[in-house]
Short mmCIF file of C-alpha atoms in Angstrom, two decimals:
data_model
loop_
_atom_site.label_atom_id
_atom_site.label_comp_id
_atom_site.label_asym_id
_atom_site.label_seq_id
_atom_site.Cartn_x
_atom_site.Cartn_y
_atom_site.Cartn_z
CA UNK A 1 5.93 -15.20 3.44
CA UNK A 2 2.90 -12.96 3.86
CA UNK A 3 2.85 -11.44 7.35
CA UNK A 4 -0.81 -10.46 7.10
CA UNK A 5 -3.48 -12.78 5.72
CA UNK A 6 -6.74 -11.26 4.63
CA UNK A 7 -9.99 -13.15 4.12
CA UNK A 8 -11.98 -13.55 2.12
CA UNK A 9 -9.98 -12.66 -0.98
CA UNK A 10 -13.14 -11.87 -2.94
CA UNK A 11 -16.60 -10.89 -1.68
CA UNK A 12 -19.63 -10.21 -3.87
CA UNK A 13 -22.83 -9.13 -2.13
CA UNK A 14 -26.11 -7.32 -2.71
CA UNK A 15 -26.77 -3.78 -1.59
CA UNK A 16 -28.05 -3.69 1.98
CA UNK A 17 -26.20 -6.75 3.22
CA UNK A 18 -23.70 -6.74 6.07
CA UNK A 19 -20.17 -8.09 5.75
CA UNK A 20 -16.99 -8.65 7.71
CA UNK A 21 -13.44 -8.77 6.39
CA UNK A 22 -10.64 -10.29 8.44
CA UNK A 23 -6.94 -9.55 8.74
CA UNK A 24 -4.84 -12.07 10.66
CA UNK A 25 -1.22 -12.51 11.59
CA UNK A 26 1.03 -14.36 14.00
CA UNK A 27 3.04 -11.15 14.45
CA UNK A 28 2.38 -8.28 16.83
CA UNK A 29 2.09 -4.84 15.27
CA UNK A 30 2.48 -1.34 16.64
CA UNK A 31 -0.67 -0.31 14.81
CA UNK A 32 -3.11 -1.58 12.24
CA UNK A 33 -4.33 0.47 9.32
CA UNK A 34 -7.14 -0.12 6.84
CA UNK A 35 -7.01 1.29 3.32
CA UNK A 36 -9.44 1.32 0.42
CA UNK A 37 -8.15 1.27 -3.14
CA UNK A 38 -10.13 1.94 -6.32
CA UNK A 39 -9.03 0.89 -9.83
CA UNK A 40 -6.25 3.05 -11.24
CA UNK A 41 -5.63 4.81 -7.94
CA UNK A 42 -3.44 4.43 -4.91
CA UNK A 43 -4.73 3.20 -1.54
CA UNK A 44 -6.43 5.76 0.69
CA UNK A 45 -6.25 5.47 4.47
CA UNK A 46 -9.57 4.81 6.22
CA UNK A 47 -8.51 4.34 9.83
CA UNK A 48 -5.60 3.60 12.17
CA UNK A 49 -6.04 1.58 15.37
CA UNK A 50 -3.19 1.39 17.87
CA UNK A 51 -4.51 -0.07 21.14
CA UNK A 52 -5.34 -3.74 21.63
CA UNK A 53 -9.14 -4.14 21.72
CA UNK A 54 -9.71 -0.73 20.18
CA UNK A 55 -12.88 -0.22 18.17
CA UNK A 56 -13.38 2.67 15.78
CA UNK A 57 -16.47 3.56 13.79
CA UNK A 58 -16.58 5.50 10.54
CA UNK A 59 -20.25 5.87 9.54
CA UNK A 60 -21.27 2.34 8.47
CA UNK A 61 -17.76 0.92 8.89
CA UNK A 62 -16.59 -0.57 12.20
CA UNK A 63 -12.92 -1.44 12.73
CA UNK A 64 -11.57 -3.57 15.56
CA UNK A 65 -8.01 -4.31 16.64
CA UNK A 66 -7.47 -7.63 18.38
CA UNK A 67 -6.53 -7.66 22.06
CA UNK A 68 -3.08 -9.05 21.25
CA UNK A 69 -2.56 -6.57 18.39
CA UNK A 70 -2.15 -9.41 15.90
CA UNK A 71 -5.43 -9.24 14.02
CA UNK A 72 -8.20 -6.91 12.96
CA UNK A 73 -11.62 -6.90 11.38
CA UNK A 74 -13.64 -4.51 9.27
CA UNK A 75 -17.42 -4.73 9.43
CA UNK A 76 -19.65 -2.88 6.97
CA UNK A 77 -23.33 -2.45 7.74
CA UNK A 78 -25.88 -2.09 4.96
CA UNK A 79 -23.31 -2.13 2.16
CA UNK A 80 -23.78 0.23 -0.78
CA UNK A 81 -22.41 0.08 -4.34
CA UNK A 82 -20.10 2.97 -3.42
CA UNK A 83 -18.35 0.66 -0.95
CA UNK A 84 -17.00 -1.40 -3.87
CA UNK A 85 -13.21 -1.52 -3.88
CA UNK A 86 -10.10 -3.31 -2.67
CA UNK A 87 -9.75 -3.21 1.12
CA UNK A 88 -6.20 -3.53 2.42
CA UNK A 89 -5.00 -3.95 5.95
CA UNK A 90 -1.48 -2.94 6.94
CA UNK A 91 0.43 -3.63 10.12
CA UNK A 92 2.94 -1.17 11.51
CA UNK A 93 6.39 -2.53 12.34
CA UNK A 94 7.98 -2.40 15.76
CA UNK A 95 11.52 -1.83 17.03
CA UNK A 96 13.98 -1.78 14.14
CA UNK A 97 11.11 -1.91 11.63
CA UNK A 98 9.17 0.98 13.18
CA UNK A 99 7.85 3.10 10.33
CA UNK A 100 7.39 0.20 7.91
CA UNK A 101 3.96 -0.99 6.88
CA UNK A 102 3.28 -4.64 6.05
CA UNK A 103 0.28 -5.00 3.75
CA UNK A 104 -2.08 -7.91 3.26
CA UNK A 105 -3.07 -8.91 -0.29
CA UNK A 106 -6.50 -7.33 0.15
CA UNK A 107 -10.18 -8.20 -0.09
CA UNK A 108 -11.92 -7.26 -3.33
CA UNK A 109 -15.46 -6.21 -2.42
CA UNK A 110 -18.20 -5.82 -5.01
CA UNK A 111 -21.60 -4.53 -3.94
CA UNK A 112 -24.37 -4.96 -6.52
CA UNK A 113 -27.35 -2.62 -6.64
CA UNK B 1 -2.84 21.16 -2.66
CA UNK B 2 -1.48 18.67 -5.17
CA UNK B 3 -1.12 15.12 -4.00
CA UNK B 4 1.77 12.80 -4.75
CA UNK B 5 2.61 13.00 -8.44
CA UNK B 6 4.00 10.03 -10.35
CA UNK B 7 5.15 9.76 -13.93
CA UNK B 8 4.69 8.13 -16.28
CA UNK B 9 1.28 6.62 -15.48
CA UNK B 10 1.90 3.76 -17.90
CA UNK B 11 5.14 2.36 -19.25
CA UNK B 12 5.56 -0.45 -21.76
CA UNK B 13 9.09 -1.54 -22.51
CA UNK B 14 11.04 -4.51 -23.77
CA UNK B 15 13.10 -6.83 -21.68
CA UNK B 16 16.61 -5.49 -21.14
CA UNK B 17 15.68 -1.84 -21.38
CA UNK B 18 16.23 0.70 -18.62
CA UNK B 19 13.12 2.04 -16.91
CA UNK B 20 12.95 5.15 -14.74
CA UNK B 21 9.92 5.95 -12.61
CA UNK B 22 9.52 9.39 -11.08
CA UNK B 23 7.82 10.73 -7.98
CA UNK B 24 7.14 14.18 -6.57
CA UNK B 25 6.04 13.95 -2.91
CA UNK B 26 3.65 16.31 -1.18
CA UNK B 27 5.43 19.53 -0.24
CA UNK B 28 6.53 19.50 3.38
CA UNK B 29 6.57 15.71 3.69
CA UNK B 30 9.87 14.34 4.95
CA UNK B 31 9.38 10.64 4.25
CA UNK B 32 8.99 8.95 0.87
CA UNK B 33 8.15 5.32 0.18
CA UNK B 34 8.31 3.19 -2.97
CA UNK B 35 5.97 0.19 -3.18
CA UNK B 36 5.26 -2.48 -5.79
CA UNK B 37 1.84 -4.12 -6.18
CA UNK B 38 1.15 -7.44 -7.91
CA UNK B 39 -1.74 -9.87 -7.73
CA UNK B 40 0.50 -12.59 -6.35
CA UNK B 41 2.37 -10.65 -3.67
CA UNK B 42 0.12 -7.69 -2.97
CA UNK B 43 1.65 -4.35 -1.95
CA UNK B 44 5.31 -4.60 -0.96
CA UNK B 45 7.60 -1.90 0.36
CA UNK B 46 10.74 -1.59 -1.76
CA UNK B 47 12.56 1.27 -0.06
CA UNK B 48 11.87 4.34 2.01
CA UNK B 49 13.67 7.64 2.57
CA UNK B 50 13.61 9.99 5.52
CA UNK B 51 14.89 13.52 4.88
CA UNK B 52 16.22 12.32 1.49
CA UNK B 53 18.31 9.56 3.11
CA UNK B 54 17.53 5.88 2.38
CA UNK B 55 16.52 4.25 5.67
CA UNK B 56 15.41 0.76 4.69
CA UNK B 57 16.09 -0.79 1.28
CA UNK B 58 15.63 -4.39 2.34
CA UNK B 59 12.64 -4.73 0.03
CA UNK B 60 14.60 -3.91 -3.12
CA UNK B 61 14.50 -7.23 -4.99
CA UNK B 62 17.84 -7.17 -6.79
CA UNK B 63 20.77 -5.01 -7.78
CA UNK B 64 18.87 -4.22 -10.95
CA UNK B 65 16.73 -1.90 -8.83
CA UNK B 66 18.03 1.42 -7.54
CA UNK B 67 16.36 4.47 -6.02
CA UNK B 68 17.53 8.00 -5.43
CA UNK B 69 16.18 11.09 -3.74
CA UNK B 70 18.43 14.01 -4.76
CA UNK B 71 16.21 16.57 -3.03
CA UNK B 72 13.04 16.85 -0.96
CA UNK B 73 10.79 17.22 -3.98
CA UNK B 74 11.92 14.43 -6.29
CA UNK B 75 12.71 10.74 -6.27
CA UNK B 76 13.40 8.13 -8.94
CA UNK B 77 13.19 4.36 -9.05
CA UNK B 78 15.31 2.80 -11.78
CA UNK B 79 15.29 -0.73 -13.11
CA UNK B 80 18.22 -1.72 -15.31
CA UNK B 81 17.93 -4.10 -17.07
CA UNK B 82 14.20 -4.70 -16.85
CA UNK B 83 12.68 -8.20 -16.94
CA UNK B 84 9.11 -9.42 -17.57
CA UNK B 85 8.75 -10.38 -13.89
CA UNK B 86 9.17 -6.68 -13.00
CA UNK B 87 5.74 -6.00 -14.52
CA UNK B 88 3.61 -4.50 -11.74
CA UNK B 89 2.10 -1.25 -10.51
CA UNK B 90 4.67 0.86 -8.69
CA UNK B 91 3.42 3.33 -6.09
CA UNK B 92 5.13 6.23 -4.43
CA UNK B 93 3.81 7.50 -1.09
CA UNK B 94 4.85 10.35 1.17
CA UNK B 95 4.19 11.32 4.78
CA UNK B 96 5.10 14.13 7.19
CA UNK B 97 7.36 11.70 9.02
CA UNK B 98 7.90 7.95 8.87
CA UNK B 99 5.15 7.27 11.46
CA UNK B 100 2.47 9.55 10.00
CA UNK B 101 -0.28 8.77 7.52
CA UNK B 102 1.05 7.85 4.11
CA UNK B 103 -0.48 9.47 1.04
CA UNK B 104 -0.17 7.40 -2.12
CA UNK B 105 0.25 8.57 -5.69
CA UNK B 106 -1.81 7.13 -8.57
CA UNK B 107 0.89 4.61 -9.46
CA UNK B 108 2.86 3.70 -12.59
CA UNK B 109 1.73 0.57 -14.39
CA UNK B 110 4.86 -1.06 -15.82
CA UNK B 111 4.70 -3.76 -18.46
CA UNK B 112 7.93 -5.43 -19.55
CA UNK B 113 7.53 -7.52 -22.71
#
């Protein structure tokens, strides 16, 4: 059973378009992290959100944590070919699972010039 | 500073053979995590160590899998005997403590024929 569901699984867009990627769960998490992974490499952390309703911006990327701390979204404005990669969300465990990360399967984004 | 180092980067073996994957965490990091990534299941935590002690091994799929951390600068993940369904990319990650940002290595791509 996948704790975190990401959608869409694949996204192919033209340079300059906007996009939103979703990460949903029925579980509550202590935090929500977004990673980006390129072929042949490990995931690299982009952002961590910890408070319900929190919004963080990283240049053209906007991250939001749901009020109930069960879901999150990543919005990219004016996508560029350099944004191409696998975007993973990960929820932080609570209580006895504090310290564990539960990853979604990811959204493969391709941005064409 | 060097990041997380994993070896080998690629491993091709035959069913039934023993496989040993190696990881050197970032110096000064006290927590080490082993993950497995497949298309079907995404990124899954297998086991993690804190101060060289295994804390949570609930993700280890079977007794065929074992992990050790004899000192703060080295860890191994062993599969014996290996099976074709073990084919995946195995990542090692380390962090200053179990709640801090995790830094991933480049991964070992394992193929069991």
